[in-house]
Amino acid sequence: MNTTAHPAAEVVVELSDCTKDDAGAVFGVLRSVFDCDRAPDDPPRDTAGSRPAVWSATYDTTQIRGAPPATVLGDTVTAEVQGGYLAVDRLRTALAAAFTVAEEGMAAGDQEKEVELLLRSG
């Protein structure tokens, strides 16, 4: 990711309640649109034990590279998205182009907002 990105353009995405394959699919869609702090060859991995997994990545929404590909998910994915208002809106728009997106909750502050989204295959 470009280290000169403005912090207000960065969005932290945490995925849970899903398989590593579905997490990889969501991250792949976002990586096709935005720069990411994770390398393309660093996919989500299975976790050891019975604890639930949460996968995270940070995206720079300063520059949009194009429309994301339509992608099929095996099941619903929960995405916690946190960042500046415009950055979160840009990321949500990208997700909505690839998936059906339902907003489950939102918390807003002066500079940032956090949104819980449910992602499903369109």
GROMACS .gro file of N, CA and C in nm, residues 15-108:
model
  282
   15LEU      N    1  -1.325  -0.928   0.865
   15LEU     CA    2  -1.424  -1.026   0.820
   15LEU      C    3  -1.435  -1.138   0.921
   16SER      N    4  -1.558  -1.179   0.948
   16SER     CA    5  -1.580  -1.289   1.043
   16SER      C    6  -1.704  -1.366   1.000
   17ASP      N    7  -1.732  -1.471   1.074
   17ASP     CA    8  -1.849  -1.555   1.046
   17ASP      C    9  -1.847  -1.609   0.904
   18CYS      N   10  -1.726  -1.647   0.858
   18CYS     CA   11  -1.715  -1.697   0.722
   18CYS      C   12  -1.596  -1.792   0.709
   19THR      N   13  -1.591  -1.859   0.596
   19THR     CA   14  -1.478  -1.947   0.567
   19THR      C   15  -1.360  -1.865   0.518
   20LYS      N   16  -1.242  -1.925   0.519
   20LYS     CA   17  -1.124  -1.856   0.467
   20LYS      C   18  -1.141  -1.829   0.317
   21ASP      N   19  -1.211  -1.917   0.246
   21ASP     CA   20  -1.232  -1.897   0.102
   21ASP      C   21  -1.322  -1.775   0.076
   22ASP      N   22  -1.428  -1.761   0.155
   22ASP     CA   23  -1.514  -1.644   0.139
   22ASP      C   24  -1.440  -1.516   0.178
   23ALA      N   25  -1.360  -1.522   0.285
   23ALA     CA   26  -1.279  -1.406   0.323
   23ALA      C   27  -1.184  -1.369   0.210
   24GLY      N   28  -1.121  -1.469   0.151
   24GLY     CA   29  -1.031  -1.444   0.039
   24GLY      C   30  -1.103  -1.383  -0.080
   25ALA      N   31  -1.226  -1.427  -0.105
   25ALA     CA   32  -1.304  -1.371  -0.216
   25ALA      C   33  -1.335  -1.223  -0.193
   26VAL      N   34  -1.376  -1.189  -0.071
   26VAL     CA   35  -1.407  -1.048  -0.040
   26VAL      C   36  -1.281  -0.963  -0.049
   27PHE      N   37  -1.171  -1.011   0.010
   27PHE     CA   38  -1.046  -0.936   0.002
   27PHE      C   39  -1.000  -0.922  -0.143
   28GLY      N   40  -1.021  -1.025  -0.224
   28GLY     CA   41  -0.984  -1.018  -0.365
   28GLY      C   42  -1.062  -0.912  -0.440
   29VAL      N   43  -1.192  -0.901  -0.412
   29VAL     CA   44  -1.274  -0.797  -0.474
   29VAL      C   45  -1.221  -0.660  -0.435
   30LEU      N   46  -1.197  -0.640  -0.306
   30LEU     CA   47  -1.149  -0.509  -0.261
   30LEU      C   48  -1.010  -0.477  -0.316
   31ARG      N   49  -0.924  -0.579  -0.325
   31ARG     CA   50  -0.789  -0.558  -0.379
   31ARG      C   51  -0.793  -0.521  -0.527
   32SER      N   52  -0.897  -0.566  -0.598
   32SER     CA   53  -0.908  -0.532  -0.741
   32SER      C   54  -0.943  -0.384  -0.760
   33VAL      N   55  -0.993  -0.320  -0.655
   33VAL     CA   56  -1.037  -0.181  -0.664
   33VAL      C   57  -0.942  -0.085  -0.592
   34PHE      N   58  -0.886  -0.128  -0.478
   34PHE     CA   59  -0.806  -0.041  -0.392
   34PHE      C   60  -0.671  -0.102  -0.360
   35ASP      N   61  -0.574  -0.017  -0.326
   35ASP     CA   62  -0.448  -0.064  -0.272
   35ASP      C   63  -0.473  -0.123  -0.134
   36CYS      N   64  -0.392  -0.223  -0.097
   36CYS     CA   65  -0.412  -0.296   0.028
   36CYS      C   66  -0.280  -0.315   0.100
   37ASP      N   67  -0.285  -0.328   0.232
   37ASP     CA   68  -0.164  -0.352   0.309
   37ASP      C   69  -0.121  -0.499   0.305
   38ARG      N   70  -0.204  -0.587   0.253
   38ARG     CA   71  -0.170  -0.729   0.241
   38ARG      C   72  -0.129  -0.761   0.098
   39ALA      N   73  -0.028  -0.840   0.085
   39ALA     CA   74   0.019  -0.882  -0.048
   39ALA      C   75  -0.083  -0.977  -0.112
   40PRO      N   76  -0.093  -0.977  -0.244
   40PRO     CA   77  -0.187  -1.068  -0.311
   40PRO      C   78  -0.159  -1.215  -0.280
   41ASP      N   79  -0.035  -1.249  -0.248
   41ASP     CA   80  -0.003  -1.388  -0.216
   41ASP      C   81  -0.010  -1.417  -0.066
   42ASP      N   82  -0.088  -1.335   0.007
   42ASP     CA   83  -0.108  -1.355   0.151
   42ASP      C   84  -0.257  -1.376   0.178
   43PRO      N   85  -0.310  -1.493   0.137
   43PRO     CA   86  -0.454  -1.517   0.154
   43PRO      C   87  -0.488  -1.552   0.299
   44PRO      N   88  -0.615  -1.540   0.336
   44PRO     CA   89  -0.657  -1.586   0.468
   44PRO      C   90  -0.624  -1.733   0.486
   45ARG      N   91  -0.585  -1.770   0.605
   45ARG     CA   92  -0.549  -1.909   0.635
   45ARG      C   93  -0.641  -1.964   0.743
   46ASP      N   94  -0.652  -2.097   0.746
   46ASP     CA   95  -0.727  -2.162   0.852
   46ASP      C   96  -0.662  -2.130   0.986
   47THR      N   97  -0.745  -2.120   1.087
   47THR     CA   98  -0.693  -2.096   1.221
   47THR      C   99  -0.687  -2.227   1.297
   48ALA      N  100  -0.595  -2.234   1.390
   48ALA     CA  101  -0.581  -2.354   1.473
   48ALA      C  102  -0.683  -2.350   1.586
   49GLY      N  103  -0.733  -2.465   1.621
   49GLY     CA  104  -0.826  -2.474   1.733
   49GLY      C  105  -0.968  -2.442   1.693
   50SER      N  106  -1.051  -2.425   1.796
   50SER     CA  107  -1.194  -2.405   1.771
   50SER      C  108  -1.237  -2.258   1.786
   51ARG      N  109  -1.141  -2.169   1.803
   51ARG     CA  110  -1.177  -2.028   1.817
   51ARG      C  111  -1.220  -1.971   1.682
   52PRO      N  112  -1.317  -1.879   1.684
   52PRO     CA  113  -1.361  -1.817   1.558
   52PRO      C  114  -1.248  -1.732   1.498
   53ALA      N  115  -1.246  -1.726   1.368
   53ALA     CA  116  -1.143  -1.650   1.298
   53ALA      C  117  -1.197  -1.512   1.259
   54VAL      N  118  -1.108  -1.415   1.266
   54VAL     CA  119  -1.135  -1.281   1.215
   54VAL      C  120  -1.015  -1.245   1.129
   55TRP      N  121  -1.041  -1.209   1.003
   55TRP     CA  122  -0.935  -1.170   0.911
   55TRP      C  123  -0.946  -1.020   0.889
   56SER      N  124  -0.831  -0.952   0.879
   56SER     CA  125  -0.836  -0.807   0.861
   56SER      C  126  -0.737  -0.761   0.755
   57ALA      N  127  -0.768  -0.647   0.697
   57ALA     CA  128  -0.682  -0.581   0.599
   57ALA      C  129  -0.719  -0.433   0.599
   58THR      N  130  -0.625  -0.351   0.555
   58THR     CA  131  -0.648  -0.207   0.545
   58THR      C  132  -0.638  -0.168   0.398
   59TYR      N  133  -0.736  -0.089   0.352
   59TYR     CA  134  -0.743  -0.047   0.212
   59TYR      C  135  -0.731   0.104   0.202
   60ASP      N  136  -0.660   0.149   0.101
   60ASP     CA  137  -0.645   0.291   0.071
   60ASP      C  138  -0.745   0.325  -0.039
   61THR      N  139  -0.846   0.403  -0.004
   61THR     CA  140  -0.954   0.434  -0.099
   61THR      C  141  -0.929   0.561  -0.178
   62THR      N  142  -0.807   0.614  -0.171
   62THR     CA  143  -0.774   0.737  -0.243
   62THR      C  144  -0.801   0.723  -0.392
   63GLN      N  145  -0.759   0.612  -0.448
   63GLN     CA  146  -0.771   0.590  -0.592
   63GLN      C  147  -0.853   0.464  -0.619
   64ILE      N  148  -0.954   0.476  -0.704
   64ILE     CA  149  -1.038   0.362  -0.741
   64ILE      C  150  -0.990   0.313  -0.877
   65ARG      N  151  -0.956   0.183  -0.885
   65ARG     CA  152  -0.897   0.128  -1.008
   65ARG      C  153  -1.000   0.077  -1.107
   66GLY      N  154  -1.124   0.073  -1.074
   66GLY     CA  155  -1.225   0.023  -1.167
   66GLY      C  156  -1.331  -0.056  -1.093
   67ALA      N  157  -1.422  -0.113  -1.170
   67ALA     CA  158  -1.532  -0.189  -1.112
   67ALA      C  159  -1.485  -0.326  -1.067
   68PRO      N  160  -1.531  -0.370  -0.951
   68PRO     CA  161  -1.492  -0.502  -0.903
   68PRO      C  162  -1.564  -0.612  -0.979
   69PRO      N  163  -1.506  -0.730  -0.984
   69PRO     CA  164  -1.573  -0.842  -1.051
   69PRO      C  165  -1.687  -0.896  -0.965
   70ALA      N  166  -1.793  -0.943  -1.029
   70ALA     CA  167  -1.898  -1.014  -0.955
   70ALA      C  168  -1.837  -1.141  -0.899
   71THR      N  169  -1.867  -1.170  -0.776
   71THR     CA  170  -1.803  -1.282  -0.707
   71THR      C  171  -1.908  -1.359  -0.628
   72VAL      N  172  -1.895  -1.490  -0.627
   72VAL     CA  173  -1.989  -1.576  -0.555
   72VAL      C  174  -1.930  -1.613  -0.420
   73LEU      N  175  -2.012  -1.599  -0.316
   73LEU     CA  176  -1.974  -1.639  -0.181
   73LEU      C  177  -2.046  -1.768  -0.145
   74GLY      N  178  -1.983  -1.851  -0.063
   74GLY     CA  179  -2.045  -1.974  -0.018
   74GLY      C  180  -2.155  -1.950   0.083
   75ASP      N  181  -2.141  -1.842   0.160
   75ASP     CA  182  -2.238  -1.809   0.264
   75ASP      C  183  -2.226  -1.659   0.295
   76THR      N  184  -2.305  -1.611   0.389
   76THR     CA  185  -2.301  -1.472   0.429
   76THR      C  186  -2.170  -1.441   0.500
   77VAL      N  187  -2.114  -1.324   0.473
   77VAL     CA  188  -1.991  -1.278   0.537
   77VAL      C  189  -2.024  -1.151   0.615
   78THR      N  190  -1.977  -1.144   0.739
   78THR     CA  191  -1.992  -1.024   0.819
   78THR      C  192  -1.866  -0.940   0.804
   79ALA      N  193  -1.883  -0.813   0.768
   79ALA     CA  194  -1.770  -0.722   0.750
   79ALA      C  195  -1.786  -0.603   0.843
   80GLU      N  196  -1.687  -0.582   0.929
   80GLU     CA  197  -1.679  -0.462   1.012
   80GLU      C  198  -1.587  -0.367   0.938
   81VAL      N  199  -1.637  -0.249   0.904
   81VAL     CA  200  -1.564  -0.153   0.822
   81VAL      C  201  -1.549  -0.025   0.903
   82GLN      N  202  -1.424   0.024   0.916
   82GLN     CA  203  -1.401   0.143   0.996
   82GLN      C  204  -1.305   0.238   0.925
   83GLY      N  205  -1.343   0.365   0.918
   83GLY     CA  206  -1.257   0.466   0.857
   83GLY      C  207  -1.331   0.597   0.843
   84GLY      N  208  -1.272   0.689   0.768
   84GLY     CA  209  -1.335   0.817   0.743
   84GLY      C  210  -1.465   0.800   0.666
   85TYR      N  211  -1.552   0.897   0.678
   85TYR     CA  212  -1.685   0.887   0.617
   85TYR      C  213  -1.679   0.859   0.466
   86LEU      N  214  -1.605   0.940   0.393
   86LEU     CA  215  -1.596   0.923   0.248
   86LEU      C  216  -1.529   0.791   0.213
   87ALA      N  217  -1.425   0.754   0.285
   87ALA     CA  218  -1.353   0.630   0.258
   87ALA      C  219  -1.443   0.508   0.278
   88VAL      N  220  -1.519   0.507   0.386
   88VAL     CA  221  -1.611   0.396   0.412
   88VAL      C  222  -1.718   0.390   0.303
   89ASP      N  223  -1.769   0.505   0.263
   89ASP     CA  224  -1.870   0.508   0.157
   89ASP      C  225  -1.815   0.454   0.025
   90ARG      N  226  -1.691   0.489  -0.010
   90ARG     CA  227  -1.629   0.437  -0.132
   90ARG      C  228  -1.613   0.286  -0.125
   91LEU      N  229  -1.568   0.237  -0.011
   91LEU     CA  230  -1.549   0.093   0.004
   91LEU      C  231  -1.683   0.020  -0.003
   92ARG      N  232  -1.783   0.074   0.061
   92ARG     CA  233  -1.915   0.010   0.058
   92ARG      C  234  -1.970   0.007  -0.085
   93THR      N  235  -1.950   0.113  -0.160
   93THR     CA  236  -1.994   0.116  -0.300
   93THR      C  237  -1.927   0.006  -0.380
   94ALA      N  238  -1.798  -0.013  -0.358
   94ALA     CA  239  -1.725  -0.120  -0.428
   94ALA      C  240  -1.781  -0.257  -0.390
   95LEU      N  241  -1.809  -0.278  -0.262
   95LEU     CA  242  -1.866  -0.405  -0.218
   95LEU      C  243  -2.005  -0.427  -0.280
   96ALA      N  244  -2.084  -0.321  -0.288
   96ALA     CA  245  -2.220  -0.333  -0.342
   96ALA      C  246  -2.220  -0.364  -0.492
   97ALA      N  247  -2.111  -0.334  -0.560
   97ALA     CA  248  -2.101  -0.368  -0.702
   97ALA      C  249  -2.075  -0.517  -0.722
   98ALA      N  250  -2.024  -0.584  -0.620
   98ALA     CA  251  -1.989  -0.726  -0.631
   98ALA      C  252  -2.082  -0.818  -0.552
   99PHE      N  253  -2.147  -0.765  -0.449
   99PHE     CA  254  -2.229  -0.846  -0.359
   99PHE      C  255  -2.358  -0.772  -0.326
  100THR      N  256  -2.451  -0.846  -0.265
  100THR     CA  257  -2.566  -0.783  -0.202
  100THR      C  258  -2.521  -0.742  -0.063
  101VAL      N  259  -2.540  -0.615  -0.029
  101VAL     CA  260  -2.490  -0.560   0.097
  101VAL      C  261  -2.607  -0.513   0.183
  102ALA      N  262  -2.610  -0.559   0.308
  102ALA     CA  263  -2.709  -0.512   0.404
  102ALA      C  264  -2.636  -0.452   0.523
  103GLU      N  265  -2.678  -0.333   0.562
  103GLU     CA  266  -2.616  -0.267   0.677
  103GLU      C  267  -2.686  -0.314   0.804
  104GLU      N  268  -2.608  -0.365   0.898
  104GLU     CA  269  -2.662  -0.416   1.023
  104GLU      C  270  -2.650  -0.317   1.137
  105GLY      N  271  -2.556  -0.227   1.128
  105GLY     CA  272  -2.538  -0.129   1.235
  105GLY      C  273  -2.431  -0.030   1.197
  106MET      N  274  -2.434   0.086   1.269
  106MET     CA  275  -2.336   0.190   1.240
  106MET      C  276  -2.314   0.272   1.365
  107ALA      N  277  -2.188   0.307   1.387
  107ALA     CA  278  -2.151   0.399   1.495
  107ALA      C  279  -2.071   0.511   1.430
  108ALA      N  280  -2.107   0.635   1.464
  108ALA     CA  281  -2.043   0.750   1.400
  108ALA      C  282  -1.974   0.836   1.504
   0.00000   0.00000   0.00000
